[in-house]
CSV table of C-alpha atoms and ligand atoms in Angstrom, one decimal:
chain,number,residue,atom,x,y,z
A,211,MET,CA,81.5,-10.1,37.0
A,212,ASN,CA,77.8,-9.8,36.2
A,213,TYR,CA,74.7,-9.5,38.3
A,214,HIS,CA,71.0,-10.4,37.8
A,215,ILE,CA,68.2,-9.1,39.9
A,216,VAL,CA,64.7,-10.6,40.0
A,217,THR,CA,62.1,-8.2,41.3
A,218,TYR,CA,58.6,-9.0,42.5
A,219,GLY,CA,56.0,-6.5,43.7
A,220,CYS,CA,55.4,-2.8,43.6
A,221,GLN,CA,57.2,0.4,42.5
A,222,MET,CA,58.8,0.5,45.9
A,223,ASN,CA,60.5,-2.9,45.2
A,224,ILE,CA,61.4,-1.9,41.7
A,225,HIS,CA,63.2,1.1,43.0
A,226,GLU,CA,64.8,-0.9,45.8
A,227,SER,CA,66.2,-3.2,43.1
A,228,GLU,CA,67.8,-0.1,41.5
A,229,LYS,CA,69.5,0.5,44.8
A,230,ILE,CA,70.6,-3.2,45.0
A,231,ALA,CA,72.1,-2.8,41.6
A,232,GLY,CA,74.0,0.2,42.8
A,233,ILE,CA,75.4,-1.7,45.6
A,234,LEU,CA,76.4,-4.6,43.4
A,235,LYS,CA,78.1,-2.3,41.0
A,236,GLU,CA,80.1,-0.9,43.9
A,237,LYS,CA,81.2,-4.4,44.7
A,238,GLY,CA,82.5,-4.9,41.2
A,239,TYR,CA,79.6,-6.6,39.5
A,240,GLY,CA,79.8,-4.5,36.4
A,241,THR,CA,76.7,-5.3,34.3
A,242,GLU,CA,73.3,-6.8,34.4
A,243,SER,CA,73.3,-10.1,32.5
A,244,PRO,CA,70.9,-13.0,31.7
A,245,ILE,CA,70.4,-15.2,34.8
A,246,GLU,CA,72.7,-18.1,33.5
A,247,GLU,CA,75.7,-15.7,33.0
A,248,ALA,CA,75.4,-14.0,36.4
A,249,ASP,CA,77.9,-14.3,39.2
A,250,ILE,CA,75.4,-13.1,41.8
A,251,ILE,CA,71.6,-13.5,41.5
A,252,VAL,CA,69.5,-11.4,43.9
A,253,PHE,CA,65.8,-12.1,44.5
A,254,ASN,CA,64.0,-9.0,45.7
A,255,THR,CA,60.8,-10.5,47.0
A,256,CYS,CA,57.3,-9.3,47.9
A,257,CYS,CA,54.9,-10.9,50.3
A,258,ILE,CA,51.8,-8.7,49.9
A,259,ARG,CA,49.8,-11.6,48.4
A,260,GLU,CA,50.4,-15.3,48.4
A,261,ASN,CA,51.0,-15.6,44.7
A,262,ALA,CA,53.9,-13.2,44.8
A,263,GLU,CA,55.5,-15.5,47.4
A,264,ASN,CA,54.8,-18.7,45.4
A,265,HIS,CA,56.3,-17.1,42.4
A,266,ALA,CA,59.5,-16.4,44.2
A,267,PHE,CA,59.6,-19.8,45.8
A,268,GLY,CA,59.3,-21.4,42.3
A,269,ASN,CA,62.0,-19.2,40.7
A,270,ILE,CA,64.5,-19.7,43.5
A,271,GLY,CA,63.9,-23.5,43.4
A,272,ALA,CA,64.7,-23.6,39.7
A,273,LEU,CA,68.3,-22.5,40.4
A,274,LYS,CA,69.4,-25.6,42.2
A,275,GLN,CA,71.1,-27.1,39.1
A,276,LEU,CA,72.7,-23.8,38.1
A,277,LYS,CA,74.2,-23.5,41.6
A,278,ARG,CA,75.5,-27.0,41.4
A,279,GLU,CA,77.3,-26.2,38.0
A,280,LYS,CA,78.6,-22.8,39.1
A,281,LYS,CA,80.3,-23.2,42.5
A,282,ASN,CA,81.1,-19.5,42.9
A,283,LEU,CA,77.6,-18.3,42.1
A,284,ILE,CA,76.1,-16.3,45.0
A,285,ILE,CA,72.4,-16.5,45.4
A,286,ALA,CA,70.9,-13.8,47.7
A,287,VAL,CA,67.3,-13.4,48.8
A,288,GLY,CA,66.1,-10.1,50.1
A,289,GLY,CA,63.0,-7.9,50.3
A,290,CYS,CA,59.7,-8.2,52.1
A,291,MET,CA,59.3,-11.9,52.1
A,292,ALA,CA,62.8,-12.4,53.6
A,293,GLN,CA,61.8,-10.0,56.4
A,294,GLU,CA,58.6,-11.9,57.2
A,295,GLU,CA,58.6,-13.7,60.5
A,296,GLY,CA,60.0,-17.2,60.2
A,297,LYS,CA,60.4,-17.0,56.4
A,298,ALA,CA,64.3,-16.9,56.4
A,299,GLN,CA,64.4,-20.3,58.2
A,300,ILE,CA,61.8,-21.7,55.7
A,301,LEU,CA,63.9,-20.4,52.8
A,302,ARG,CA,67.1,-21.9,54.2
A,303,GLN,CA,65.4,-25.3,54.8
A,304,LYS,CA,63.7,-25.5,51.4
A,305,PHE,CA,66.7,-24.1,49.5
A,306,PRO,CA,70.0,-24.9,51.4
A,307,PHE,CA,71.9,-23.6,48.4
A,308,ILE,CA,71.0,-20.0,49.2
A,309,ASP,CA,74.1,-18.0,50.2
A,310,LEU,CA,72.5,-14.9,51.7
A,311,VAL,CA,69.2,-13.8,53.2
A,312,PHE,CA,68.8,-10.1,53.9
A,313,GLY,CA,65.8,-8.0,55.0
A,314,THR,CA,64.2,-4.7,54.1
A,315,HIS,CA,66.0,-3.0,57.0
A,316,ASN,CA,69.6,-3.9,56.1
A,317,LEU,CA,69.8,-3.0,52.4
A,318,SER,CA,72.7,-0.7,53.1
A,319,GLU,CA,74.7,-3.6,54.6
A,320,LEU,CA,74.3,-5.8,51.5
A,321,GLY,CA,77.9,-4.9,50.3
A,322,ASP,CA,79.4,-6.0,53.6
A,323,LEU,CA,77.3,-9.2,53.6
A,324,ILE,CA,78.6,-10.0,50.2
A,325,ASP,CA,82.1,-9.5,51.3
A,326,ARG,CA,81.5,-11.8,54.3
A,327,ARG,CA,79.9,-14.5,52.1
A,328,ARG,CA,82.9,-14.4,49.7
A,329,ALA,CA,85.3,-14.7,52.6
A,330,ARG,CA,83.8,-17.9,54.1
A,331,ARG,CA,81.8,-20.8,52.9
A,332,LYS,CA,78.9,-20.7,55.3
A,333,ALA,CA,75.6,-19.1,54.4
A,334,ILE,CA,74.7,-15.8,56.0
A,335,VAL,CA,71.2,-14.8,57.3
A,336,SER,CA,71.1,-11.2,58.4
A,337,LEU,CA,67.8,-9.6,59.3
A,338,ARG,CA,67.3,-6.5,61.3
A,339,GLU,CA,64.7,-4.8,63.3
A,340,GLU,CA,63.4,-1.6,61.9
A,341,ARG,CA,65.7,1.5,61.8
A,342,GLY,CA,66.3,4.8,60.1
A,343,GLU,CA,67.1,5.7,56.5
A,344,THR,CA,68.2,2.9,54.3
A,345,GLU,CA,69.7,4.7,51.4
A,346,ALA,CA,72.5,7.0,52.7
A,347,GLY,CA,75.4,6.5,50.3
A,348,ILE,CA,73.7,4.3,47.8
A,349,GLU,CA,73.8,5.4,44.2
A,350,PRO,CA,70.9,3.6,42.5
A,351,VAL,CA,71.3,2.2,38.9
A,352,ARG,CA,68.2,3.9,37.4
A,353,THR,CA,66.4,1.6,35.0
A,354,SER,CA,63.3,3.6,34.2
A,355,TYR,CA,64.7,6.6,32.3
A,356,PRO,CA,63.1,9.2,31.6
A,357,GLY,CA,61.3,8.4,34.8
A,358,ALA,CA,62.9,8.2,38.2
A,359,TRP,CA,61.5,7.1,41.6
A,360,VAL,CA,62.3,8.9,44.8
A,361,ASN,CA,61.4,7.5,48.2
A,362,ILE,CA,59.9,10.1,50.7
A,363,THR,CA,58.7,7.6,53.3
A,364,TYR,CA,59.5,4.0,54.3
A,365,GLY,CA,57.2,1.7,56.3
A,366,CYS,CA,53.5,2.2,57.3
A,367,ASN,CA,51.6,2.9,60.4
A,368,ASN,CA,48.1,2.1,59.2
A,369,PHE,CA,47.7,-1.6,60.0
A,370,CYS,CA,44.9,-2.2,57.5
A,371,SER,CA,43.7,-5.5,58.8
A,372,TYR,CA,44.6,-7.5,55.6
A,373,CYS,CA,48.0,-6.0,55.0
A,374,ILE,CA,51.4,-7.3,56.0
A,375,VAL,CA,53.4,-4.2,55.0
A,376,PRO,CA,53.6,-2.7,58.4
A,377,TYR,CA,55.0,-5.9,59.8
A,378,VAL,CA,57.7,-6.3,57.3
A,379,ARG,CA,58.6,-2.7,56.6
A,380,GLY,CA,58.2,-1.3,60.1
A,381,ARG,CA,56.9,2.0,61.3
A,382,GLU,CA,56.6,5.0,59.0
A,383,ARG,CA,59.9,7.0,58.6
A,384,SER,CA,60.1,10.2,56.6
A,385,ARG,CA,63.2,11.2,54.7
A,386,LYS,CA,64.3,14.7,55.2
A,387,ALA,CA,62.8,17.2,52.8
A,388,GLU,CA,66.2,18.7,51.9
A,389,ASP,CA,67.5,15.2,51.0
A,390,VAL,CA,64.5,14.6,48.8
A,391,LEU,CA,64.8,17.9,47.1
A,392,ARG,CA,68.6,17.4,46.5
A,393,GLU,CA,67.8,14.1,44.9
A,394,VAL,CA,65.1,15.6,42.7
A,395,ARG,CA,67.3,18.5,41.6
A,396,SER,CA,70.2,16.3,40.6
A,397,LEU,CA,67.8,13.9,38.7
A,398,VAL,CA,66.3,16.8,36.8
A,399,ALA,CA,69.8,18.1,36.1
A,400,GLU,CA,70.8,14.6,34.8
A,401,GLY,CA,67.9,14.7,32.4
A,402,PHE,CA,65.2,12.7,34.1
A,403,ARG,CA,61.8,14.0,33.0
A,404,GLU,CA,59.3,12.4,35.4
A,405,ILE,CA,59.8,12.2,39.1
A,406,THR,CA,57.5,9.9,41.1
A,407,LEU,CA,57.5,10.4,44.9
A,408,LEU,CA,57.1,7.1,46.7
A,409,GLY,CA,55.6,6.1,50.0
A,410,GLN,CA,53.0,3.7,51.4
A,411,ASN,CA,51.0,6.7,52.5
A,412,VAL,CA,52.6,9.9,51.1
A,413,ASN,CA,49.9,12.1,52.8
A,414,SER,CA,51.2,11.3,56.2
A,415,TYR,CA,54.8,12.3,55.3
A,416,ASN,CA,56.5,13.9,58.3
A,417,SER,CA,54.2,12.1,60.8
A,418,ASP,CA,57.5,11.4,62.7
A,419,GLY,CA,58.6,15.1,62.4
A,420,GLN,CA,61.7,14.0,60.5
A,421,GLY,CA,60.7,15.4,57.1
A,422,GLY,CA,60.6,19.1,58.2
A,423,MET,CA,57.5,19.9,56.2
A,424,SER,CA,54.1,18.5,55.3
A,425,PHE,CA,53.5,16.5,52.2
A,426,PRO,CA,51.6,19.3,50.3
A,427,GLU,CA,54.6,21.6,51.2
A,428,LEU,CA,57.1,19.0,50.0
A,429,LEU,CA,55.1,18.5,46.7
A,430,ASP,CA,55.0,22.2,46.2
A,431,ALA,CA,58.8,22.4,46.7
A,432,VAL,CA,59.5,19.5,44.3
A,433,ALA,CA,57.3,21.0,41.6
A,434,SER,CA,59.0,24.4,42.1
A,435,VAL,CA,62.4,22.8,41.0
A,436,GLU,CA,63.5,24.5,37.8
A,437,GLY,CA,63.3,22.5,34.5
A,438,LYS,CA,60.8,20.7,32.3
A,439,PHE,CA,59.6,17.6,34.0
A,440,ARG,CA,56.6,15.9,35.5
A,441,VAL,CA,55.7,15.0,39.1
A,442,ARG,CA,53.7,12.0,40.2
A,443,PHE,CA,53.2,10.7,43.7
A,444,MET,CA,51.9,7.5,45.2
A,445,THR,CA,50.3,6.2,47.3
A,446,SER,CA,47.7,8.4,48.9
A,447,HIS,CA,45.5,7.2,51.7
A,448,PRO,CA,41.9,8.5,51.6
A,449,LYS,CA,41.9,9.2,55.3
A,450,ASP,CA,44.6,11.8,54.9
A,451,PHE,CA,43.8,13.4,51.5
A,452,SER,CA,43.3,17.1,51.9
A,453,GLU,CA,42.1,20.2,50.0
A,454,GLU,CA,45.5,21.7,50.5
A,455,LEU,CA,47.0,18.8,48.5
A,456,ALA,CA,44.4,19.2,45.8
A,457,ARG,CA,45.3,22.9,45.6
A,458,VAL,CA,49.0,22.2,45.2
A,459,MET,CA,48.1,19.8,42.4
A,460,LYS,CA,46.1,22.6,40.8
A,461,LYS,CA,48.8,25.2,41.3
A,462,HIS,CA,51.6,23.4,39.4
A,463,GLU,CA,51.5,22.4,35.8
A,464,LYS,CA,54.3,19.9,36.5
A,465,ILE,CA,52.1,17.9,38.8
A,466,CYS,CA,50.1,15.3,36.8
A,467,ASN,CA,46.4,15.7,37.1
A,468,LEU,CA,45.9,12.1,38.2
A,469,LEU,CA,45.3,10.8,41.7
A,470,HIS,CA,45.9,7.2,42.8
A,471,LEU,CA,43.6,6.8,45.8
A,472,PRO,CA,43.0,3.2,46.9
A,473,ALA,CA,39.4,2.7,48.0
A,474,GLN,CA,39.8,-1.1,48.6
A,475,SER,CA,36.0,-1.5,49.1
A,476,GLY,CA,32.7,0.2,48.5
A,477,SER,CA,31.0,-1.2,51.5
A,478,ASN,CA,31.1,0.7,54.9
A,479,ARG,CA,31.0,-2.5,56.9
A,480,ILE,CA,33.9,-4.0,55.0
A,481,LEU,CA,35.9,-0.7,55.1
A,482,ASN,CA,35.4,-0.8,58.9
A,483,LEU,CA,36.6,-4.4,59.2
A,484,MET,CA,39.6,-3.5,57.0
A,485,ASN,CA,40.4,-0.7,59.5
A,486,ARG,CA,40.5,1.8,56.7
A,487,ARG,CA,39.1,4.7,58.8
A,488,TYR,CA,36.9,6.3,56.1
A,489,THR,CA,33.5,5.6,54.7
A,490,ARG,CA,32.3,5.3,51.1
A,491,GLU,CA,30.6,8.7,51.5
A,492,LYS,CA,33.9,10.3,52.8
A,493,TYR,CA,35.8,8.7,49.9
A,494,LEU,CA,33.3,10.0,47.3
A,495,SER,CA,33.3,13.5,48.9
A,496,GLU,CA,37.1,13.6,48.7
A,497,ILE,CA,36.9,12.9,44.9
A,498,ALA,CA,34.2,15.5,44.6
A,499,MET,CA,36.3,18.1,46.4
A,500,LEU,CA,39.3,17.2,44.1
A,501,ARG,CA,37.2,17.4,41.0
A,502,SER,CA,35.8,20.8,42.1
A,503,ILE,CA,39.3,22.0,42.1
A,504,ILE,CA,40.6,20.1,39.1
A,505,PRO,CA,37.6,19.4,36.9
A,506,ASP,CA,37.4,15.7,35.7
A,507,CYS,CA,40.6,14.8,37.4
A,508,PRO,CA,41.2,11.1,36.7
A,509,VAL,CA,41.4,8.9,39.8
A,510,THR,CA,42.8,5.4,39.8
A,511,THR,CA,42.4,3.0,42.7
A,512,ASP,CA,43.1,-0.4,44.3
A,513,LEU,CA,40.2,-2.8,45.1
A,514,ILE,CA,40.0,-6.0,47.0
A,515,VAL,CA,37.3,-8.6,46.6
A,516,GLY,CA,36.5,-11.6,48.8
A,517,PHE,CA,37.6,-9.9,52.2
A,518,PRO,CA,36.4,-12.2,55.0
A,519,THR,CA,32.6,-12.1,55.4
A,520,GLU,CA,32.0,-10.0,52.2
A,521,THR,CA,28.4,-10.6,51.0
A,522,GLU,CA,27.2,-10.4,47.4
A,523,GLU,CA,25.5,-7.1,48.2
A,524,GLU,CA,28.7,-5.7,49.7
A,525,PHE,CA,30.6,-6.8,46.7
A,526,GLU,CA,28.0,-5.0,44.5
A,527,GLU,CA,28.7,-1.8,46.5
A,528,THR,CA,32.3,-2.1,45.3
A,529,LEU,CA,31.1,-2.6,41.7
A,530,SER,CA,28.8,0.5,42.0
A,531,LEU,CA,31.7,2.5,43.5
A,532,VAL,CA,33.6,2.0,40.3
A,533,LYS,CA,30.9,3.6,38.3
A,534,GLU,CA,30.1,6.3,40.9
A,535,ALA,CA,33.7,7.4,41.4
A,536,ASN,CA,34.3,7.0,37.7
A,537,PHE,CA,37.7,5.5,38.2
A,538,ALA,CA,40.0,5.9,35.3
A,539,SER,CA,41.4,2.4,36.0
A,540,ALA,CA,42.0,0.2,38.9
A,541,PHE,CA,44.3,-2.6,40.3
A,542,THR,CA,42.0,-5.4,41.4
A,543,PHE,CA,43.0,-8.1,43.8
A,544,VAL,CA,41.5,-11.2,45.3
A,545,TYR,CA,41.9,-11.0,49.1
A,546,SER,CA,44.9,-13.1,50.2
A,547,PRO,CA,45.1,-14.1,53.9
A,548,ARG,CA,48.6,-13.1,55.3
A,549,THR,CA,49.8,-14.9,58.5
A,550,GLY,CA,50.1,-12.4,61.3
A,551,THR,CA,47.4,-10.0,60.1
A,552,LYS,CA,44.1,-9.5,61.9
A,553,ALA,CA,42.0,-10.4,58.8
A,554,ALA,CA,43.7,-13.8,58.5
A,555,GLU,CA,42.3,-14.8,61.9
A,556,MET,CA,38.7,-13.6,61.0
A,557,GLU,CA,35.8,-16.1,60.6
A,558,GLY,CA,34.1,-16.2,57.3
A,559,GLN,CA,36.9,-16.6,54.8
A,560,ILE,CA,35.4,-16.5,51.3
A,561,PRO,CA,35.7,-19.5,49.1
A,562,GLU,CA,38.0,-19.1,46.1
A,563,GLU,CA,35.4,-19.7,43.5
A,564,VAL,CA,33.2,-17.0,44.9
A,565,SER,CA,36.1,-14.5,44.9
A,566,LYS,CA,37.1,-15.5,41.4
A,567,GLU,CA,33.6,-14.9,40.1
A,568,ARG,CA,33.5,-11.5,41.8
A,569,ILE,CA,36.9,-10.4,40.5
A,570,MET,CA,35.8,-11.3,37.0
A,571,ARG,CA,32.8,-9.0,37.3
A,572,LEU,CA,34.8,-6.3,38.8
A,573,VAL,CA,37.5,-6.4,36.1
A,574,ALA,CA,34.7,-6.2,33.5
A,575,GLN,CA,33.4,-3.0,35.1
A,576,VAL,CA,36.9,-1.5,35.4
A,577,ASN,CA,37.7,-2.3,31.8
A,578,GLU,CA,34.5,-0.5,30.7
A,579,ASN,CA,35.6,2.6,32.7
A,580,THR,CA,39.1,2.3,31.2
A,581,ARG,CA,37.7,2.2,27.7
A,582,ASN,CA,35.4,5.2,28.4
A,583,LEU,CA,38.2,7.4,29.6
A,584,SER,CA,40.5,6.4,26.7
A,585,ALA,CA,37.7,7.2,24.2
A,586,THR,CA,37.6,10.8,25.5
A,587,PHE,CA,41.1,11.3,24.1
A,588,VAL,CA,40.2,10.3,20.6
A,589,GLY,CA,40.3,13.3,18.2
A,590,LYS,CA,42.2,15.3,20.8
A,591,THR,CA,45.9,16.2,21.1
A,592,THR,CA,47.6,15.0,24.3
A,593,GLU,CA,51.2,15.5,25.6
A,594,ILE,CA,53.2,12.3,25.9
A,595,LEU,CA,56.6,11.7,27.5
A,596,CYS,CA,58.3,9.3,25.2
A,597,GLU,CA,59.6,6.4,27.2
A,598,ASP,CA,60.5,3.5,25.0
A,599,TYR,CA,60.4,1.9,21.6
A,600,ASP,CA,58.2,-1.2,20.9
A,601,GLU,CA,60.2,-3.4,18.6
A,602,LYS,CA,57.2,-5.6,17.7
A,603,LYS,CA,54.9,-2.7,16.9
A,604,GLY,CA,57.6,-0.6,15.4
A,605,LEU,CA,56.3,2.3,17.4
A,606,TYR,CA,57.5,4.7,20.1
A,607,LEU,CA,55.5,4.8,23.3
A,608,GLY,CA,54.9,6.9,26.3
A,609,ARG,CA,52.3,8.1,28.8
A,610,ASN,CA,50.2,11.2,29.0
A,611,GLU,CA,49.5,12.8,32.4
A,612,ALA,CA,46.4,10.6,32.9
A,613,GLY,CA,48.6,7.5,32.5
A,614,ARG,CA,47.3,6.4,29.2
A,615,MET,CA,50.0,4.8,26.9
A,616,GLY,CA,50.3,6.6,23.6
A,617,TYR,CA,51.9,4.9,20.6
A,618,PHE,CA,53.2,6.6,17.5
A,619,ALA,CA,55.7,6.3,14.7
A,620,SER,CA,58.8,8.5,14.4
A,621,GLU,CA,61.9,8.5,12.3
A,622,ARG,CA,63.9,10.0,15.1
A,623,ASN,CA,64.6,8.5,18.5
A,624,LEU,CA,62.3,10.6,20.9
A,625,ILE,CA,62.9,8.8,24.2
A,626,GLY,CA,63.1,11.3,26.9
A,627,GLU,CA,61.2,14.0,25.0
A,628,PHE,CA,57.8,15.5,25.4
A,629,VAL,CA,55.7,15.2,22.3
A,630,GLU,CA,52.2,16.0,21.2
A,631,LEU,CA,50.1,13.1,20.0
A,632,LYS,CA,46.9,13.6,17.9
A,633,VAL,CA,45.0,10.6,19.0
A,634,GLU,CA,43.2,8.6,16.3
A,635,ARG,CA,42.0,5.5,18.1
A,636,ALA,CA,42.0,4.0,21.6
A,637,ASN,CA,42.2,0.4,22.7
A,638,GLY,CA,42.0,-0.3,26.5
A,639,VAL,CA,44.6,1.9,28.1
A,640,SER,CA,46.4,2.5,24.8
A,641,LEU,CA,46.1,5.4,22.5
A,642,PHE,CA,47.3,5.4,18.9
A,643,GLY,CA,47.9,8.4,16.7
A,644,GLU,CA,50.3,10.7,15.0
A,645,LEU,CA,52.7,13.3,16.3
A,646,VAL,CA,51.9,16.9,15.7
A,647,GLU,CA,54.3,19.8,15.8
A,648,LYS,CA,54.2,21.8,19.0
A,649,SER,CA,52.7,25.2,18.5
B,215,LIG,N1,45.2,-9.4,49.8
B,215,LIG,C1,44.9,-8.8,48.6
B,215,LIG,N2,45.3,-7.6,48.3
B,215,LIG,C2,46.1,-6.9,49.2
B,215,LIG,N3,46.6,-5.7,49.1
B,215,LIG,C3,47.4,-5.5,50.2
B,215,LIG,N4,47.3,-6.6,51.0
B,215,LIG,C4,46.5,-7.5,50.4
B,215,LIG,C5,46.0,-8.8,50.7
B,215,LIG,N5,46.4,-9.4,51.8
B,215,LIG,C6,46.5,-4.7,48.0
B,215,LIG,C7,45.8,-3.5,48.5
B,215,LIG,C8,46.9,-2.5,48.4
B,215,LIG,C9,47.7,-3.0,47.3
B,215,LIG,C10,49.1,-2.4,47.2
B,215,LIG,O1,47.7,-4.4,47.5
B,215,LIG,O2,44.8,-3.1,47.5
B,215,LIG,O3,46.4,-1.2,48.2
B,216,LIG,FE1,49.1,-1.8,53.7
B,216,LIG,FE2,47.1,-0.2,54.5
B,216,LIG,FE3,49.8,0.5,54.9
B,216,LIG,FE4,48.7,0.5,52.4
B,216,LIG,S1,48.1,1.9,54.0
B,216,LIG,S2,50.7,-0.4,53.1
B,216,LIG,S3,47.3,-1.2,52.5
B,216,LIG,S4,48.7,-1.2,55.9
C-alpha cells in the first residue's frame, strides 16, 4: 500500500507531514507514491493566507474522479485549515467524498482514525481542542536530509491582529528540553548535519514552564552536542529577542550567523494596529545590538503590505526599513483578511490593486538587497552543506550559513558533506563556483 501527502504552508507543516508519513508507515502504507497510485492521500493544509486555502480546495476537488474509480482510496484532510472554525463542515459539504478530517491537535490519533475509517463506511470528522505534546511515539519519515527539523514549541500566544495561527494551533506549549536534546543527539548520530529548531516564537520557549530552561539556554545546550553539524532556529519575535541570545549565537560556531526576525511593517502606527508590541526604533536597535556582537550578521524578515488603513507614506516606511535594516532577504506578503481575527473586522481594507502595486515595489527593493548580499560572496570562499543534486543544471547544491544557495560541479556524490566553495559569480540568492580543498 502506498501513500501520498500534499503539504501547504510553512516549515512547521512540512515537518508535520514527515510525522504524518511516519504514522502512515506504521499503518502499513509502505512508500510515498505519485498521487494516482496512492491508497491514502493526505492533505496537510495551511490557512495563514487565503490563497493557501484556495489552493487546497482546488487540489482536493480535483480528486473526485479518482475517488470514484478507486473505491478503497482514503482521502484525509488535516492541518490548520481543517482546524479552523466551521471549515470541516464546509469541506464535507463541498467534497462529500472526503473520508477523514483531522485537526492540528489530534495528529497522534491519525493511526486510530484510519483504522476506524477502514472498519466502517461512514466518513469521520475528528477535531480536538488544544492539548499537550503531539508527537510522543511518532517516528517521522525525514525528507530533508541532511537537514532535520525539531519542534521546540507548538502554538502561539501573541495574537498579532492579522494572524489566524493562535486560533488554529492554540496556546504556546513548550516541549521538554531533555526531549528536544535527546532528539537532536539521535539525529546527529544518524548523520543529519543541520538541525533547525522550530516554533512560532522560539524566544518565548518555556513561557509555560514546561521546557525547563530558557531559549538561549536550550540553544546553548543544542549547540554543545558533540559532532559536526549546523544549528538554525525560527521564528524569533522581535519583542523577545535578547542580547543573551545574540551572545549564544556568537559563542558557538555551529549556530549559523543568520537571524530570521519578522518585522512585518516599518510604520509604528501599523505595528501598533498589528499588535506587534515593538516599534521600528526598537526593531532597528535590536539589529544594531546583534551586529555589535556578530558584525554584519545577515537578517531576514517577513513583511506584510496592505494592512487595513496602511497609507502610501506608511508603506514607504516599510520600504525604507528594508534598506535601513539591510535585510539579506525577505518573505513578502499581501495582507489577507482571516475570519475571526481582529484585523479582518477593521475599517479601511486596502484595495487589491493598491496592495499589488505596493508589493511589486517592495519585492524590487528586497531583490536589490538580495543581490547586494550575494555579491559580497563573489571572489570569497564559503562553506556549503551539500543538500542535493540538480539534474537540469548537472550541479550539486547546498546553502552556506547565510542561506545563500551555492552550485558546483563534482564527480563524487557530496550530499551530506560540508564543502568549501570558491564563489565566481552570483545570481539572486544563488552562488556559482568551484570547490576548493579544505586547508
Ligand atoms: N496576511 C498576510 N500575511 C500573513 N502572515 C501571517 N498572517 C498573514 C495574513 N493574514 C505572514 C506574516 C508571518 C508569516 C508566517 O506569514 O508575515 O510572519
Ligand atoms: Fe501569527 Fe504573530 Fe504568532 Fe507569528 S507571532 S504565529 S504572526 S500571531
